[in-house]
Short mmCIF file of C-alpha atoms in Angstrom, two decimals:
data_model
loop_
_atom_site.label_atom_id
_atom_site.label_comp_id
_atom_site.label_asym_id
_atom_site.label_seq_id
_atom_site.Cartn_x
_atom_site.Cartn_y
_atom_site.Cartn_z
CA MET T 1 18.94 47.83 13.82
CA THR T 2 19.28 47.15 17.55
CA ALA T 3 16.58 45.50 19.66
CA MET T 4 15.92 48.85 21.33
CA GLU T 5 15.50 50.57 17.97
CA GLN T 6 13.16 47.80 16.83
CA ALA T 7 11.07 48.25 19.96
CA GLU T 8 10.91 51.99 19.41
CA THR T 9 9.80 51.66 15.77
CA ARG T 10 7.25 48.89 16.37
CA PRO T 11 3.68 50.26 16.45
CA ARG T 12 2.14 50.18 19.88
CA SER T 13 -1.20 48.46 20.47
CA THR T 14 -4.39 50.46 20.47
CA ARG T 15 -6.28 50.87 23.72
CA LEU T 16 -8.11 47.69 24.74
CA PRO T 17 -10.61 46.83 27.48
CA ARG T 18 -8.83 45.62 30.59
CA ARG T 19 -9.73 41.95 30.18
CA ALA T 20 -8.74 41.93 26.52
CA ARG T 21 -5.42 43.62 27.36
CA ARG T 22 -4.74 41.11 30.10
CA ASN T 23 -5.37 38.23 27.72
CA GLN T 24 -3.11 39.84 25.15
CA LEU T 25 -0.32 40.20 27.71
CA LEU T 26 -0.74 36.60 28.85
CA GLY T 27 -0.46 35.44 25.25
CA ALA T 28 2.73 37.43 24.72
CA ALA T 29 4.16 36.21 28.01
CA GLN T 30 3.44 32.60 27.10
CA GLU T 31 5.38 32.96 23.87
CA VAL T 32 8.36 34.43 25.68
CA PHE T 33 8.35 32.01 28.63
CA VAL T 34 7.98 28.95 26.38
CA ALA T 35 10.77 30.13 24.08
CA GLN T 36 13.21 31.38 26.72
CA GLY T 37 12.24 29.84 30.05
CA TYR T 38 11.42 31.85 33.14
CA HIS T 39 14.92 32.86 34.13
CA SER T 40 15.98 34.13 30.70
CA ALA T 41 12.74 35.96 29.99
CA ALA T 42 12.55 39.67 30.75
CA MET T 43 9.55 41.91 31.26
CA ASP T 44 10.98 44.12 28.50
CA ASP T 45 10.78 41.16 26.11
CA ILE T 46 7.17 40.49 27.06
CA ALA T 47 6.12 44.13 26.73
CA ASP T 48 7.82 44.33 23.36
CA ARG T 49 6.16 41.11 22.17
CA ALA T 50 2.79 42.50 23.21
CA GLY T 51 3.49 45.87 21.61
CA VAL T 52 2.96 47.82 24.83
CA SER T 53 5.10 49.89 27.11
CA LYS T 54 6.50 48.25 30.23
CA PRO T 55 4.39 50.51 32.52
CA VAL T 56 1.27 49.10 30.82
CA LEU T 57 2.49 45.58 31.54
CA TYR T 58 3.08 46.48 35.19
CA GLN T 59 -0.43 47.92 35.46
CA HIS T 60 -1.73 44.36 35.01
CA PHE T 61 1.01 42.30 36.65
CA PRO T 62 3.24 43.64 39.42
CA GLY T 63 6.14 41.38 38.49
CA LYS T 64 7.43 38.53 36.37
CA LEU T 65 6.52 35.87 38.92
CA GLU T 66 2.91 37.06 39.18
CA LEU T 67 2.66 36.97 35.39
CA TYR T 68 4.08 33.46 35.28
CA LEU T 69 1.72 32.25 38.00
CA ALA T 70 -1.28 33.72 36.19
CA LEU T 71 -0.31 31.74 33.10
CA LEU T 72 0.28 28.62 35.13
CA ASP T 73 -3.14 28.93 36.78
CA GLN T 74 -4.77 29.37 33.37
CA HIS T 75 -3.24 26.26 31.87
CA CYS T 76 -3.52 24.06 34.94
CA ASP T 77 -7.23 24.88 34.98
CA ALA T 78 -7.46 24.06 31.27
CA LEU T 79 -5.86 20.65 31.74
CA LEU T 80 -8.09 19.75 34.69
CA LYS T 81 -11.17 20.90 32.78
CA ALA T 82 -10.15 18.73 29.80
CA VAL T 83 -9.66 15.66 31.98
CA ARG T 84 -13.01 16.14 33.72
CA ALA T 85 -14.72 16.63 30.36
CA ALA T 86 -13.14 13.42 29.07
CA LEU T 87 -14.41 11.46 32.06
CA ALA T 88 -17.89 12.93 31.70
CA SER T 89 -18.06 12.37 27.94
CA THR T 90 -19.23 8.76 28.19
CA SER T 91 -20.30 6.08 30.66
CA ASP T 92 -18.27 3.44 28.79
CA ASN T 93 -15.10 2.98 30.85
CA LYS T 94 -12.97 1.85 27.92
CA GLN T 95 -13.91 5.03 26.09
CA ARG T 96 -13.30 7.05 29.23
CA VAL T 97 -9.72 5.81 29.33
CA ALA T 98 -9.27 6.67 25.63
CA ALA T 99 -10.78 10.14 26.08
CA THR T 100 -8.59 10.87 29.10
CA MET T 101 -5.43 9.82 27.27
CA ASP T 102 -6.41 11.97 24.32
CA ALA T 103 -6.98 14.95 26.64
CA TYR T 104 -3.34 14.77 27.74
CA TYR T 105 -2.05 14.32 24.20
CA ALA T 106 -4.11 17.26 22.97
CA PHE T 107 -2.81 19.42 25.83
CA VAL T 108 0.80 18.55 25.03
CA GLU T 109 0.33 19.00 21.28
CA ASP T 110 -1.18 22.48 21.55
CA GLU T 111 1.00 24.74 19.44
CA GLY T 112 1.30 27.34 22.17
CA GLY T 113 3.51 24.99 24.19
CA ALA T 114 1.64 25.66 27.44
CA PHE T 115 2.44 22.15 28.68
CA ARG T 116 6.07 23.21 29.09
CA LEU T 117 5.03 25.67 31.80
CA VAL T 118 3.12 22.93 33.62
CA PHE T 119 5.31 19.85 33.12
CA GLU T 120 8.75 21.26 32.26
CA SER T 121 9.00 24.50 34.21
CA ASP T 122 12.47 25.78 35.07
CA LEU T 123 10.99 27.38 38.20
CA THR T 124 9.90 24.37 40.23
CA ASN T 125 12.18 25.48 43.07
CA GLU T 126 9.70 28.33 43.61
CA PRO T 127 7.12 27.09 46.17
CA ALA T 128 4.17 28.79 44.48
CA VAL T 129 5.02 27.12 41.18
CA ARG T 130 5.71 23.73 42.74
CA GLU T 131 2.39 23.87 44.59
CA ARG T 132 0.44 24.52 41.40
CA VAL T 133 2.22 21.85 39.39
CA ASP T 134 1.72 19.26 42.13
CA ARG T 135 -1.89 20.29 42.65
CA VAL T 136 -2.96 19.91 39.02
CA SER T 137 -1.37 16.47 38.85
CA LEU T 138 -3.19 15.40 41.99
CA ASP T 139 -6.47 17.04 40.97
CA CYS T 140 -6.46 15.22 37.63
CA ALA T 141 -5.65 11.94 39.38
CA GLN T 142 -8.37 12.61 41.94
CA ALA T 143 -10.94 13.03 39.18
CA VAL T 144 -9.87 9.71 37.64
CA SER T 145 -9.73 7.96 41.01
CA GLU T 146 -13.33 8.87 41.79
CA VAL T 147 -14.48 6.98 38.70
CA ILE T 148 -12.25 4.02 39.54
CA ALA T 149 -13.46 3.86 43.13
CA GLU T 150 -17.09 4.15 42.13
CA ASP T 151 -16.87 1.44 39.48
CA THR T 152 -14.63 -1.06 41.28
CA ASP T 153 -15.39 -0.39 44.95
CA LEU T 154 -11.64 -0.32 45.62
CA PRO T 155 -10.51 1.58 48.71
CA VAL T 156 -9.87 5.28 48.08
CA GLU T 157 -6.11 4.93 48.55
CA GLN T 158 -5.86 2.11 46.01
CA ALA T 159 -8.04 3.90 43.48
CA MET T 160 -5.88 7.01 43.83
CA LEU T 161 -2.66 5.07 43.29
CA LEU T 162 -4.07 3.54 40.10
CA ALA T 163 -5.23 6.97 38.93
CA VAL T 164 -1.81 8.52 39.54
CA GLY T 165 -0.33 5.72 37.45
CA LEU T 166 -2.76 6.29 34.58
CA CYS T 167 -2.28 10.07 34.56
CA GLY T 168 1.48 9.72 34.84
CA MET T 169 1.50 7.35 31.89
CA ALA T 170 -0.57 9.80 29.84
CA GLN T 171 1.63 12.78 30.64
CA ILE T 172 5.01 11.11 30.19
CA THR T 173 4.16 9.26 27.00
CA ALA T 174 2.56 12.36 25.47
CA ARG T 175 5.69 14.39 26.13
CA TYR T 176 7.88 11.60 24.75
CA TRP T 177 5.67 11.37 21.67
CA LEU T 178 5.96 15.10 21.02
CA GLY T 179 9.70 15.20 21.69
CA SER T 180 10.40 12.26 19.39
CA GLY T 181 8.93 14.06 16.42
CA ARG T 182 5.32 12.85 16.36
CA SER T 183 6.19 10.04 13.94
CA ILE T 184 2.94 8.37 15.01
CA PRO T 185 -0.27 10.36 14.37
CA ARG T 186 -1.67 11.75 17.61
CA ASP T 187 -4.89 9.76 17.51
CA ASP T 188 -2.95 6.54 16.96
CA ALA T 189 -0.46 7.33 19.72
CA ALA T 190 -3.16 8.18 22.25
CA ARG T 191 -5.14 5.10 21.24
CA LEU T 192 -2.08 2.88 21.69
CA ILE T 193 -1.47 4.11 25.24
CA ALA T 194 -5.19 3.93 26.00
CA SER T 195 -5.13 0.27 24.92
CA LEU T 196 -2.21 -0.41 27.25
CA SER T 197 -3.94 1.38 30.11
CA TRP T 198 -7.25 -0.37 29.52
CA ARG T 199 -5.61 -3.80 29.56
CA GLY T 200 -4.46 -2.98 33.08
CA ILE T 201 -7.41 -1.17 34.60
CA ALA T 202 -9.95 -3.57 33.07
CA GLY T 203 -8.49 -6.30 35.27
CA PHE T 204 -10.32 -4.77 38.23
CA PRO T 205 -13.92 -6.01 38.07
CA LEU T 206 -16.83 -3.64 38.08
CA HIS T 207 -18.55 -3.18 41.42
CA GLY T 208 -21.57 -5.48 41.45
CA GLY T 209 -20.52 -7.07 38.13
CA PRO T 210 -20.50 -10.79 37.33
CA ASP T 211 -16.98 -11.24 38.70
CA GLN T 212 -17.92 -9.85 42.09
CA PRO T 213 -19.12 -12.17 44.89
#
């Protein structure tokens, strides 16, 4: 049976409220984009995966790029929310570092593969995509830098540089961990990198602490 025949025989979805349909289409699009990449994915593939006609897909998203950007916005927001929640989860800075590292590892491990759209997109030559990818990296680092600056009284620029380093370490090691087969349990891997990070960031004394003049 050809792909066209399969599409024709596959039952179409029942009518859904607009928001529910949009979420369904985003879920189908994520599966296709993660599996095929942006350039190889086709709107026909996404409509077929969702079990809808292509006109229904176009009622919600005028084109493939708009669909991709909607997904990217969704998952960039999710990552930033997770990082902010990790920072707000405790006032113990050692635990804050551990929680932030775990937020990145959890994001990368998610079975939907959304991290590939954010960190491994094949469309970074598109300005709208590049802007979103750069912005979420900077926004996450900004959230971390605010805690560093507040606790150490370091200048904003220095706190931001340290935060970029911490977030970069979290993102790169999490992707390496996943790509190497997850031979180390996630909690152990995140804890290991958190320990490395803490050994560095703890060298900057707390503002007003005993090591400060």
